[in-house]
């Protein structure tokens, strides 16, 4: 009879080997780490506490008795990242391709519940061939349980998914229900139906990466929020992202000052907006100069680049930054940028992160494609998100703020706390050329020199509407500020808003346009 302690040790050791040496080597050959190697990189040393190490499947058909591995293809438990508690799961591709099955699901659901009930972030490292075919509907039911937990935890704890290998079929919906999806370039992909099925059904020929690789989901579909060059970078990104977030929706993010003076003036901002109103500039230069150095972490950087969203710090406090990007499509709002902006605001609101909005947009994108694609419904999401959000909200109009886009982009009518404008702001129903043709069409028809008349009327329109002062005179802009004072003004505003309490009418839930 084996001594009990020796037996425990042997069982543990066997379980730690995953799918065995050959499979581990194969995993490494594919440029991928094992589940345990990943967790070792992600978590503070010595903090990982595993759960369910000895769990195995209970299928006997399909020769599955010979394919019984302790852990059932997923490593689950809890640990710490930079001293903060987190719950984690890491799928083990070396065991039956990390395929998702009944017991595998139960283990994940256990840490999901642990995370939710204790108010700690949940991090999933995914690497799976999807539903384990041998288990039939048991695996599918497991997915159902996992998705439900994702939904229950939504808005209560931050949920992060890191795609570190294949993610096919049902495996894509859990990440899609979480707050942030990080993909590893070249080695990860996500799709509902793979290239083979697509070829059969639609005749389209597409590679795994073109269909669902990191570049595709970051730039085209918007399913992913970040792309990392390798697994180490992806895990470091998780660690960094968490520093901006609270543990749960009842807490605020930790303050992390870096010694950047709150009263720092930035003279370069005074000349950053070009004198010619049609010359673009890079909004990220503004962000870089205003916030604590190096603190901006852009989210969905490659998707809908006409809008910029991300986390930054101001005097050490986490803020959510939303901005139009004049450098790309003149910062116009369209379907994709609306989704991007609205989703980010709602995340910030759920997790007590103030939203600061930099406005420079000519409005919503005209066009049949946009209208037929539902730009009305998508644009409405921005209005919904800003109006609903009860966190501190501050807007700064840098240049153009036209029509519906002015109202939508955190105007005071969206319950924003403060609205600032730079002297270069142009806040109006529409641009000069269009407005002149409509407002003065009679005078222009009779004018001896039409061009001269157009110039004169344009000047009049600019004076009457196309500036920040008219709006400031009716209180819709609280203060026209010198650009160099932007940081100071924001720091002071956030300080007074730190104790903001605002409540929405009691309801089961709102009906955000989807
Ligand atoms: C059972 C699986 C599996 C699965 C992989 N394996 N996926 N076993 N069920 N879903 C096994 C393989 O048979 C193999 O075992 C081992 O894992 C490694 O897989 P390989 O194919 O050798 O690896 P690789 O070449 O890297 O290819 C990875 C892959 C491929 C692209 C993911 O395995 C694949 O296409 N798998 C099937 C993907 C899929 O269609 N899944 C079902 C989705 S349907 P052996 O022992 O043979 O070496 C779904 C519906 C859910 O998920 C809906 C929920 C609502």
Coordinates of C-alpha atoms and ligand atoms in Angstrom, one line a residue:
X1 CA 0.0 0.0 0.0
X2 CA 1.3 3.4 -0.9
X3 CA 1.9 5.8 1.9
X4 CA -1.0 8.4 1.8
X5 CA 1.4 11.4 1.6
X6 CA 3.3 9.8 -1.3
X7 CA 0.1 9.0 -3.1
X8 CA -1.0 12.7 -2.8
X9 CA 2.4 13.8 -4.1
X10 CA 2.3 11.4 -7.0
X11 CA -1.3 12.4 -7.9
X12 CA -0.3 16.1 -7.7
X13 CA 2.7 15.6 -9.9
X14 CA 0.8 13.7 -12.5
X15 CA -1.9 16.3 -12.6
X16 CA 0.6 19.1 -13.0
X17 CA 1.9 17.5 -16.2
X18 CA -1.2 18.4 -18.1
X19 CA -1.5 16.4 -21.3
X20 CA 2.1 15.1 -21.0
X21 CA 5.5 16.0 -22.2
X22 CA 4.9 15.5 -25.9
X23 CA 1.9 17.8 -25.8
X24 CA 3.8 20.4 -23.8
X25 CA 6.6 20.3 -26.4
X26 CA 4.1 20.8 -29.2
X27 CA 2.5 23.7 -27.4
X28 CA 6.0 25.3 -27.1
X29 CA 6.7 24.6 -30.8
X30 CA 3.6 26.5 -31.7
X31 CA 5.0 29.5 -29.8
X32 CA 2.6 29.1 -26.9
X33 CA 3.1 28.7 -23.2
X34 CA 1.3 26.1 -21.1
X35 CA -1.6 27.2 -18.8
X36 CA 0.6 26.9 -15.7
X37 CA 3.4 28.9 -17.3
X38 CA 1.0 31.6 -18.2
X39 CA -0.4 31.8 -14.6
X40 CA 3.1 31.9 -13.2
X41 CA 3.8 35.0 -15.4
X42 CA 0.4 36.6 -14.6
X43 CA 0.2 36.2 -10.8
X44 CA 2.5 37.5 -8.0
X45 CA 5.0 34.8 -7.2
X46 CA 3.7 32.1 -4.8
X47 CA 0.2 33.5 -4.6
X48 CA -1.7 31.0 -6.8
X49 CA -4.0 28.7 -5.0
X50 CA -5.4 26.1 -7.3
X51 CA -8.9 24.6 -7.0
X52 CA -10.1 21.3 -8.6
X53 CA -6.7 20.0 -9.5
X54 CA -8.0 16.4 -9.4
X55 CA -11.3 16.9 -11.2
X56 CA -11.7 14.7 -14.3
X57 CA -14.5 14.0 -16.8
X58 CA -17.0 11.2 -16.4
X59 CA -17.4 10.0 -20.0
X60 CA -16.7 6.4 -20.8
X61 CA -17.6 6.2 -24.5
X62 CA -15.3 7.1 -27.4
X63 CA -12.3 5.6 -25.6
X64 CA -12.5 8.4 -23.1
X65 CA -11.4 6.3 -20.1
X66 CA -8.0 6.3 -21.6
X67 CA -8.1 10.0 -22.1
X68 CA -8.6 11.0 -18.5
X69 CA -6.5 13.8 -17.2
X70 CA -6.6 15.4 -13.8
X71 CA -7.8 19.0 -14.1
X72 CA -10.0 18.2 -17.2
X73 CA -8.2 20.7 -19.4
X74 CA -8.4 23.9 -17.3
X75 CA -6.4 25.2 -14.4
X76 CA -8.6 27.3 -12.0
X77 CA -8.1 29.2 -8.8
X78 CA -7.2 32.5 -7.2
X79 CA -4.2 34.6 -6.6
X80 CA -2.8 38.1 -6.5
X81 CA -1.7 40.6 -9.2
X82 CA 0.4 43.4 -7.8
X83 CA -1.0 42.6 -4.4
X84 CA -4.7 42.6 -5.5
X85 CA -6.9 39.5 -5.3
X86 CA -8.1 38.0 -8.6
X87 CA -9.9 34.8 -9.6
X88 CA -8.4 33.1 -12.7
X89 CA -8.8 30.2 -15.1
X90 CA -6.4 29.1 -17.8
X91 CA -7.4 26.5 -20.4
X92 CA -4.9 23.8 -21.0
X93 CA -4.6 23.0 -24.7
X94 CA -2.3 20.1 -23.9
X95 CA -5.3 18.2 -22.5
X96 CA -7.8 17.3 -25.2
X97 CA -7.1 20.5 -27.0
X98 CA -8.4 22.5 -24.0
X99 CA -11.8 21.4 -25.1
X100 CA -14.8 22.6 -23.1
X101 CA -16.7 20.0 -21.2
X102 CA -19.0 19.4 -18.3
X103 CA -16.4 19.2 -15.5
X104 CA -14.2 21.8 -17.2
X105 CA -17.2 24.1 -17.1
X106 CA -18.0 23.4 -13.5
X107 CA -14.4 24.4 -12.5
X108 CA -14.7 27.7 -14.4
X109 CA -18.1 28.4 -13.0
X110 CA -16.8 27.9 -9.5
X111 CA -14.2 30.7 -9.9
X112 CA -16.7 32.9 -11.7
X113 CA -18.9 32.6 -8.6
X114 CA -16.0 33.1 -6.3
X115 CA -15.1 36.3 -8.2
X116 CA -18.6 37.7 -8.1
X117 CA -19.4 36.9 -4.5
X118 CA -16.1 38.3 -3.3
X119 CA -16.0 41.3 -5.6
X120 CA -12.7 40.5 -7.3
X121 CA -11.8 40.7 -11.0
X122 CA -12.0 37.6 -13.1
X123 CA -9.4 36.8 -15.6
X124 CA -9.7 34.0 -18.2
X125 CA -6.8 32.7 -20.3
X126 CA -8.4 31.0 -23.2
X127 CA -6.9 28.3 -25.5
X128 CA -9.5 25.8 -26.5
X129 CA -10.8 23.8 -29.4
X130 CA -14.4 24.5 -28.3
X131 CA -17.1 22.2 -27.1
X132 CA -15.6 18.7 -26.4
X133 CA -17.3 16.7 -29.1
X134 CA -17.3 13.4 -27.1
X135 CA -19.4 15.0 -24.4
X136 CA -22.2 16.1 -26.6
X137 CA -24.7 18.4 -25.0
X138 CA -23.0 18.3 -21.5
X139 CA -20.4 20.7 -22.8
X140 CA -22.9 22.9 -24.4
X141 CA -24.9 23.1 -21.1
X142 CA -21.6 24.0 -19.4
X143 CA -21.2 26.9 -21.8
X144 CA -24.7 28.1 -20.9
X145 CA -23.8 28.1 -17.2
X146 CA -20.6 30.0 -17.9
X147 CA -22.3 32.6 -20.1
X148 CA -24.9 33.2 -17.4
X149 CA -22.2 33.8 -14.8
X150 CA -20.5 36.3 -17.2
X151 CA -23.8 38.2 -17.5
X152 CA -24.5 38.2 -13.8
X153 CA -21.0 39.5 -13.1
X154 CA -21.3 42.2 -15.8
X155 CA -21.0 45.6 -14.2
X156 CA -20.2 44.2 -10.8
X157 CA -16.6 43.0 -11.3
X158 CA -14.1 43.6 -14.1
X159 CA -13.9 40.6 -16.4
X160 CA -10.9 40.2 -18.7
X161 CA -10.4 37.6 -21.4
X162 CA -7.0 36.8 -22.9
X163 CA -7.1 34.8 -26.2
X164 CA -4.0 32.7 -26.3
X165 CA -4.8 30.1 -28.9
X166 CA -7.8 28.9 -30.9
X167 CA -11.2 29.9 -29.7
X168 CA -13.9 28.4 -31.8
X169 CA -17.7 27.9 -31.6
X170 CA -19.1 28.5 -28.1
X171 CA -15.8 29.6 -26.8
X172 CA -16.1 33.0 -28.3
X173 CA -19.3 34.0 -26.4
X174 CA -17.8 34.1 -23.0
X175 CA -15.1 36.6 -24.0
X176 CA -17.7 38.6 -25.9
X177 CA -19.7 38.9 -22.7
X178 CA -16.6 40.2 -20.8
X179 CA -15.4 43.7 -20.6
X180 CA -12.0 43.4 -22.4
X181 CA -10.7 41.0 -24.9
X182 CA -6.9 40.8 -25.4
X183 CA -5.6 38.8 -28.3
X184 CA -2.1 37.5 -29.1
X185 CA -1.0 38.2 -32.6
X186 CA -0.5 35.2 -34.9
X187 CA -1.3 32.5 -32.3
X188 CA -4.9 33.3 -31.3
X189 CA -8.1 33.4 -33.3
X190 CA -11.8 33.6 -32.7
X191 CA -14.7 32.6 -34.9
X192 CA -18.1 31.0 -34.7
X193 CA -17.6 28.9 -37.8
X194 CA -14.2 28.1 -39.2
X195 CA -12.7 28.5 -42.7
X196 CA -13.7 24.9 -43.7
X197 CA -17.4 25.4 -42.9
X198 CA -17.4 28.8 -44.5
X199 CA -15.9 27.4 -47.7
X200 CA -18.7 24.8 -47.8
X201 CA -21.6 27.1 -47.0
X202 CA -20.7 30.4 -48.8
X203 CA -17.8 29.4 -51.0
X204 CA -15.6 32.1 -49.5
X205 CA -11.9 31.2 -49.1
X206 CA -10.4 32.7 -46.0
X207 CA -7.4 31.9 -43.7
X208 CA -7.8 31.3 -39.9
X209 CA -6.0 34.6 -39.2
X210 CA -7.9 36.7 -41.8
X211 CA -11.1 35.3 -40.5
X212 CA -10.6 35.7 -36.8
X213 CA -7.0 36.7 -35.9
X214 CA -6.0 39.5 -33.6
X215 CA -5.6 42.0 -36.4
X216 CA -9.1 41.3 -37.7
X217 CA -10.8 41.5 -34.4
X218 CA -9.0 44.6 -33.3
X219 CA -9.3 46.6 -36.5
X220 CA -12.3 45.2 -38.4
X221 CA -14.9 43.5 -36.1
X222 CA -14.3 45.4 -32.9
X223 CA -14.7 42.2 -30.9
X224 CA -11.2 42.6 -29.3
X225 CA -9.9 45.6 -27.4
X226 CA -6.2 45.0 -27.5
X227 CA -3.6 43.1 -29.5
X228 CA -0.3 41.9 -28.0
X229 CA 2.8 40.7 -29.9
X230 CA 3.3 37.7 -27.7
X231 CA 1.9 36.0 -24.6
X232 CA 4.2 37.8 -22.2
X233 CA 3.1 41.2 -23.5
X234 CA -0.6 40.1 -23.3
X235 CA -0.2 39.1 -19.6
X236 CA 1.7 42.3 -18.8
X237 CA -1.2 44.2 -20.4
X238 CA -3.6 42.5 -18.0
X239 CA -1.5 43.6 -15.1
X240 CA -1.4 47.2 -16.4
X241 CA -5.1 47.4 -17.3
X242 CA -6.1 46.2 -13.8
X243 CA -4.2 49.2 -12.2
X244 CA -6.8 51.5 -13.7
X245 CA -9.8 49.5 -12.5
X246 CA -11.4 49.0 -9.1
X247 CA -11.9 45.6 -7.7
X248 CA -15.7 45.9 -8.1
X249 CA -18.5 48.4 -8.7
X250 CA -18.6 49.5 -5.1
X251 CA -15.0 50.6 -5.0
X252 CA -13.0 53.3 -6.8
X253 CA -9.7 52.7 -8.6
X254 CA -6.6 53.0 -6.6
X255 CA -4.8 56.4 -6.9
X256 CA -1.4 56.2 -8.4
X257 CA 0.3 59.6 -8.4
X258 CA 3.6 60.0 -10.3
X259 CA 4.6 63.4 -9.1
X260 CA 3.2 65.3 -12.1
X261 CA 2.1 68.7 -10.6
X262 CA -1.7 69.1 -10.8
X263 CA -1.2 72.8 -11.7
X264 CA 1.1 72.1 -14.6
X265 CA 0.5 74.5 -17.5
X266 CA 1.2 73.2 -21.0
X267 CA 1.9 76.2 -23.3
X268 CA 2.1 73.9 -26.3
X269 CA -1.6 73.4 -26.1
X270 CA -2.2 77.0 -26.9
X271 CA -1.0 76.5 -30.5
X272 CA -1.9 72.9 -31.0
X273 CA -5.2 73.4 -32.9
X274 CA -4.1 74.7 -36.4
X275 CA -5.3 78.2 -37.4
X276 CA -6.8 76.7 -40.6
X277 CA -9.9 75.1 -39.4
X278 CA -9.7 72.2 -41.9
X279 CA -6.2 71.2 -41.0
X280 CA -6.2 68.1 -38.9
X281 CA -4.2 67.5 -35.8
X282 CA -3.7 64.5 -33.5
X283 CA -5.9 64.5 -30.5
X284 CA -3.5 62.1 -28.8
X285 CA -1.0 65.0 -28.6
X286 CA -3.6 66.8 -26.4
X287 CA -4.2 63.7 -24.3
X288 CA -0.4 63.2 -23.9
X289 CA 0.1 66.8 -22.7
X290 CA -2.9 67.0 -20.3
X291 CA -2.7 63.7 -18.4
X292 CA 0.0 62.3 -16.1
X293 CA 3.0 61.3 -18.3
X294 CA 2.8 57.9 -19.9
X295 CA -0.5 57.2 -18.3
X296 CA -2.8 56.9 -21.3
X297 CA -3.8 53.3 -22.1
X298 CA -5.7 53.4 -25.3
X299 CA -8.6 50.9 -25.7
X300 CA -9.6 49.6 -29.2
X301 CA -6.9 51.6 -30.7
X302 CA -7.1 50.0 -34.2
X303 CA -10.9 50.1 -34.4
X304 CA -12.9 53.2 -35.6
X305 CA -9.9 55.4 -35.3
X306 CA -12.1 58.5 -35.7
X307 CA -12.8 58.2 -32.0
X308 CA -10.2 57.7 -29.3
X309 CA -11.1 56.1 -26.0
X310 CA -8.9 54.9 -23.1
X311 CA -7.8 55.2 -19.5
X312 CA -5.5 57.8 -18.2
X313 CA -4.5 59.3 -14.9
X314 CA -5.0 62.9 -13.8
X315 CA -3.1 63.7 -10.6
X316 CA -3.0 60.0 -10.0
X317 CA -6.7 59.4 -10.4
X318 CA -8.0 57.1 -13.1
X319 CA -10.2 58.7 -15.7
X320 CA -11.9 57.5 -18.8
X321 CA -11.0 59.6 -21.9
X322 CA -13.3 59.9 -24.9
X323 CA -12.2 62.0 -27.8
X324 CA -12.9 62.6 -31.5
X325 CA -9.8 62.2 -33.6
X326 CA -9.6 65.0 -36.2
X327 CA -6.7 63.2 -37.8
X328 CA -8.9 60.4 -39.0
X329 CA -12.1 61.1 -41.1
X330 CA -12.0 64.5 -39.5
X331 CA -13.3 63.0 -36.3
X332 CA -16.7 62.3 -37.7
X333 CA -19.1 60.1 -35.7
X334 CA -20.3 56.9 -37.5
X335 CA -21.7 53.5 -36.6
X336 CA -18.5 52.0 -35.4
X337 CA -17.2 55.0 -33.4
X338 CA -20.6 55.3 -31.8
X339 CA -20.4 51.7 -30.5
X340 CA -16.9 52.2 -29.4
X341 CA -17.6 55.4 -27.4
X342 CA -20.9 54.2 -25.9
X343 CA -19.4 50.9 -24.7
X344 CA -16.5 52.6 -23.1
X345 CA -18.6 55.2 -21.3
X346 CA -20.9 52.5 -19.9
X347 CA -17.8 50.6 -18.6
X348 CA -16.5 53.7 -16.9
X349 CA -19.9 54.4 -15.4
X350 CA -20.3 50.9 -14.0
X351 CA -16.9 51.1 -12.3
X352 CA -16.9 54.6 -10.9
X353 CA -14.5 56.1 -13.4
X354 CA -15.1 59.8 -14.4
X355 CA -15.5 60.4 -18.1
X356 CA -13.6 63.3 -19.7
X357 CA -14.6 64.1 -23.3
X358 CA -12.6 66.1 -25.8
X359 CA -14.9 67.3 -28.6
X360 CA -13.8 68.1 -32.2
X361 CA -16.3 66.6 -34.7
X362 CA -18.1 67.8 -37.7
X363 CA -21.1 65.6 -36.8
X364 CA -22.5 62.3 -37.8
X365 CA -21.3 60.8 -41.1
X366 CA -23.7 61.3 -44.0
X367 CA -24.3 58.5 -46.5
X368 CA -26.7 55.8 -47.5
X369 CA -24.4 53.1 -46.1
X370 CA -24.4 54.7 -42.7
X371 CA -28.2 55.4 -42.7
X372 CA -29.1 51.9 -43.8
X373 CA -26.6 50.5 -41.4
X374 CA -28.5 52.1 -38.6
X375 CA -26.4 55.1 -37.7
X376 CA -29.5 56.5 -36.0
X377 CA -29.6 53.5 -33.6
X378 CA -25.9 53.4 -33.1
X379 CA -25.5 57.1 -32.5
X380 CA -28.4 56.9 -30.0
X381 CA -26.1 54.7 -27.9
X382 CA -23.8 57.6 -27.3
X383 CA -26.7 59.7 -26.1
X384 CA -28.0 56.9 -24.0
X385 CA -24.6 56.2 -22.4
X386 CA -23.8 59.8 -21.5
X387 CA -27.3 60.6 -20.3
X388 CA -27.4 57.5 -18.1
X389 CA -24.0 57.8 -16.6
X390 CA -23.9 59.2 -13.1
X391 CA -20.1 59.4 -12.7
X392 CA -18.5 62.8 -13.0
X393 CA -18.6 63.9 -16.6
X394 CA -16.7 66.9 -18.1
X395 CA -16.5 68.0 -21.7
X396 CA -14.1 70.3 -23.5
X397 CA -14.8 71.5 -27.0
X398 CA -11.6 72.1 -28.8
X399 CA -12.9 73.0 -32.2
X400 CA -15.9 71.7 -34.1
X401 CA -19.0 70.7 -32.2
X402 CA -21.8 70.5 -34.8
X403 CA -25.4 69.7 -34.6
X404 CA -26.5 66.5 -33.0
X405 CA -22.9 65.5 -32.4
X406 CA -22.4 68.6 -30.1
X407 CA -25.4 67.6 -28.0
X408 CA -24.4 63.9 -28.0
X409 CA -20.7 64.4 -27.0
X410 CA -21.2 65.1 -23.3
X411 CA -22.9 68.4 -23.7
X412 CA -24.4 69.8 -20.5
X413 CA -27.8 68.6 -21.7
X414 CA -26.4 65.0 -21.3
X415 CA -26.1 65.8 -17.6
X416 CA -22.5 66.6 -17.8
X417 CA -21.2 68.4 -14.8
X418 CA -19.0 70.9 -16.5
X419 CA -18.5 71.9 -20.1
X420 CA -15.4 73.9 -21.1
X421 CA -14.4 75.2 -24.5
X422 CA -11.2 76.4 -25.9
X423 CA -11.3 79.8 -27.7
X424 CA -11.0 77.9 -31.0
X425 CA -14.4 76.2 -30.4
X426 CA -17.0 76.3 -33.2
X427 CA -20.3 75.3 -31.7
X428 CA -23.2 75.5 -34.1
X429 CA -26.1 73.7 -35.8
X430 CA -24.0 73.3 -39.0
X431 CA -20.8 74.4 -40.7
X432 CA -20.4 77.8 -42.2
X433 CA -20.8 76.9 -45.9
X434 CA -24.0 74.9 -45.6
X435 CA -25.5 77.4 -43.2
X436 CA -24.8 80.4 -45.4
X437 CA -26.5 78.8 -48.4
X438 CA -29.6 78.1 -46.4
X439 CA -29.9 81.2 -44.2
X440 CA -29.1 83.7 -46.9
X441 CA -30.3 82.0 -50.0
X442 CA -32.6 85.0 -51.0
X443 CA -29.9 87.6 -50.5
X444 CA -27.4 85.4 -52.3
X445 CA -29.8 85.0 -55.3
X446 CA -30.0 88.8 -55.6
X447 CA -26.4 89.6 -54.9
X448 CA -24.4 91.3 -57.7
X449 CA -21.3 89.5 -56.7
X450 CA -22.3 86.2 -55.2
X451 CA -18.8 85.2 -54.0
X452 CA -18.3 88.5 -52.1
X453 CA -21.8 88.2 -50.6
X454 CA -21.0 84.6 -49.5
X455 CA -17.8 85.8 -47.8
X456 CA -19.6 88.6 -46.0
X457 CA -22.5 86.3 -44.8
X458 CA -20.0 83.7 -43.7
X459 CA -18.3 86.3 -41.5
X460 CA -21.6 87.3 -40.1
X461 CA -22.5 83.7 -39.3
X462 CA -19.1 83.1 -37.7
X463 CA -19.6 86.1 -35.4
X464 CA -23.2 85.2 -34.5
X465 CA -22.9 81.4 -34.0
X466 CA -19.6 79.9 -34.9
X467 CA -17.7 80.5 -31.6
X468 CA -17.8 79.5 -28.0
X469 CA -19.0 82.8 -26.7
X470 CA -22.7 82.6 -27.7
X471 CA -22.9 79.2 -26.0
X472 CA -21.1 80.5 -22.9
X473 CA -23.5 83.5 -22.8
X474 CA -26.4 81.1 -22.2
X475 CA -24.6 78.9 -19.8
X476 CA -24.2 75.8 -21.9
X477 CA -20.4 76.3 -21.7
X478 CA -19.3 76.9 -18.2
X479 CA -16.0 78.5 -19.0
X480 CA -13.9 79.3 -22.1
X481 CA -10.5 78.4 -21.0
X482 CA -7.0 78.9 -22.3
X483 CA -5.8 75.6 -23.7
X484 CA -2.7 75.7 -21.5
X485 CA -4.9 75.6 -18.4
X486 CA -6.7 72.5 -19.4
X487 CA -5.0 70.2 -16.9
X488 CA -5.5 72.6 -14.0
X489 CA -9.2 73.1 -14.8
X490 CA -9.8 69.3 -15.1
X491 CA -7.9 68.5 -11.8
X492 CA -10.0 71.1 -9.9
X493 CA -13.2 70.0 -11.5
X494 CA -12.6 66.4 -10.7
X495 CA -11.7 67.3 -7.1
X496 CA -15.0 69.0 -6.5
X497 CA -16.9 66.2 -8.2
X498 CA -15.2 63.5 -6.1
X499 CA -18.2 63.3 -3.8
X500 CA -20.8 63.5 -6.6
X501 CA -24.1 61.6 -5.9
X502 CA -26.6 61.3 -8.7
X503 CA -29.3 58.7 -9.1
X504 CA -31.3 57.5 -12.0
X505 CA -35.0 56.7 -11.7
X506 CA -35.6 53.2 -10.2
X507 CA -36.2 50.6 -12.9
X508 CA -35.4 47.0 -13.7
X509 CA -33.0 48.2 -16.4
X510 CA -32.9 50.7 -19.2
X511 CA -33.3 49.8 -22.8
X512 CA -30.1 50.9 -24.5
X513 CA -30.7 50.8 -28.3
X514 CA -29.0 47.6 -29.5
Ligands
LIG1 C1 -12.6 17.2 -28.7 C2 -10.7 18.3 -29.5 C3 -11.5 19.4 -29.9 C4 -12.9 19.3 -29.5 C5 -9.5 19.8 -30.4 N1 -9.5 18.5 -29.9 N2 -10.7 20.3 -30.4 N3 -11.3 17.2 -28.9 N4 -13.4 18.2 -29.0 N5 -13.7 20.4 -29.8 C6 -8.3 17.6 -29.7 C7 -7.9 17.1 -31.1 O1 -8.6 16.0 -31.5 C8 -6.4 16.7 -30.7 O2 -6.5 15.5 -30.0 C9 -6.0 17.7 -29.7 O3 -7.3 18.3 -29.2 C10 -5.2 18.9 -30.3 O4 -5.9 19.4 -31.4 P1 -5.2 19.6 -32.9 O5 -6.3 19.6 -33.9 O6 -4.1 18.5 -33.0 O7 -4.6 21.0 -32.7 P2 -4.4 22.1 -33.8 O8 -3.8 21.5 -35.1 O9 -3.6 23.2 -33.1 O10 -5.8 22.6 -34.1 C11 -6.6 23.3 -33.2 C12 -8.0 23.5 -33.7 C13 -8.6 22.1 -34.1 C14 -8.1 24.4 -34.8 C15 -8.8 24.1 -32.5 O11 -8.4 21.1 -33.1 C16 -10.1 22.1 -34.3 O12 -10.6 22.6 -35.4 N6 -10.9 21.7 -33.4 C17 -12.3 21.7 -33.5 C18 -12.9 23.0 -33.3 C19 -14.4 23.0 -33.3 O13 -15.0 23.0 -34.3 N7 -14.9 22.9 -32.1 C20 -16.3 22.7 -31.8 C21 -17.0 24.0 -31.9 S1 -18.7 23.9 -31.7 P3 -5.7 14.2 -30.5 O14 -5.7 13.3 -29.4 O15 -6.5 13.7 -31.7 O16 -4.3 14.6 -30.9 C22 -19.0 24.6 -30.3 C23 -20.5 24.8 -30.0 C24 -20.7 25.5 -28.7 O17 -18.1 25.0 -29.5 C25 -21.9 26.3 -28.7 C26 -22.2 26.8 -27.3 C27 -23.4 27.7 -27.2

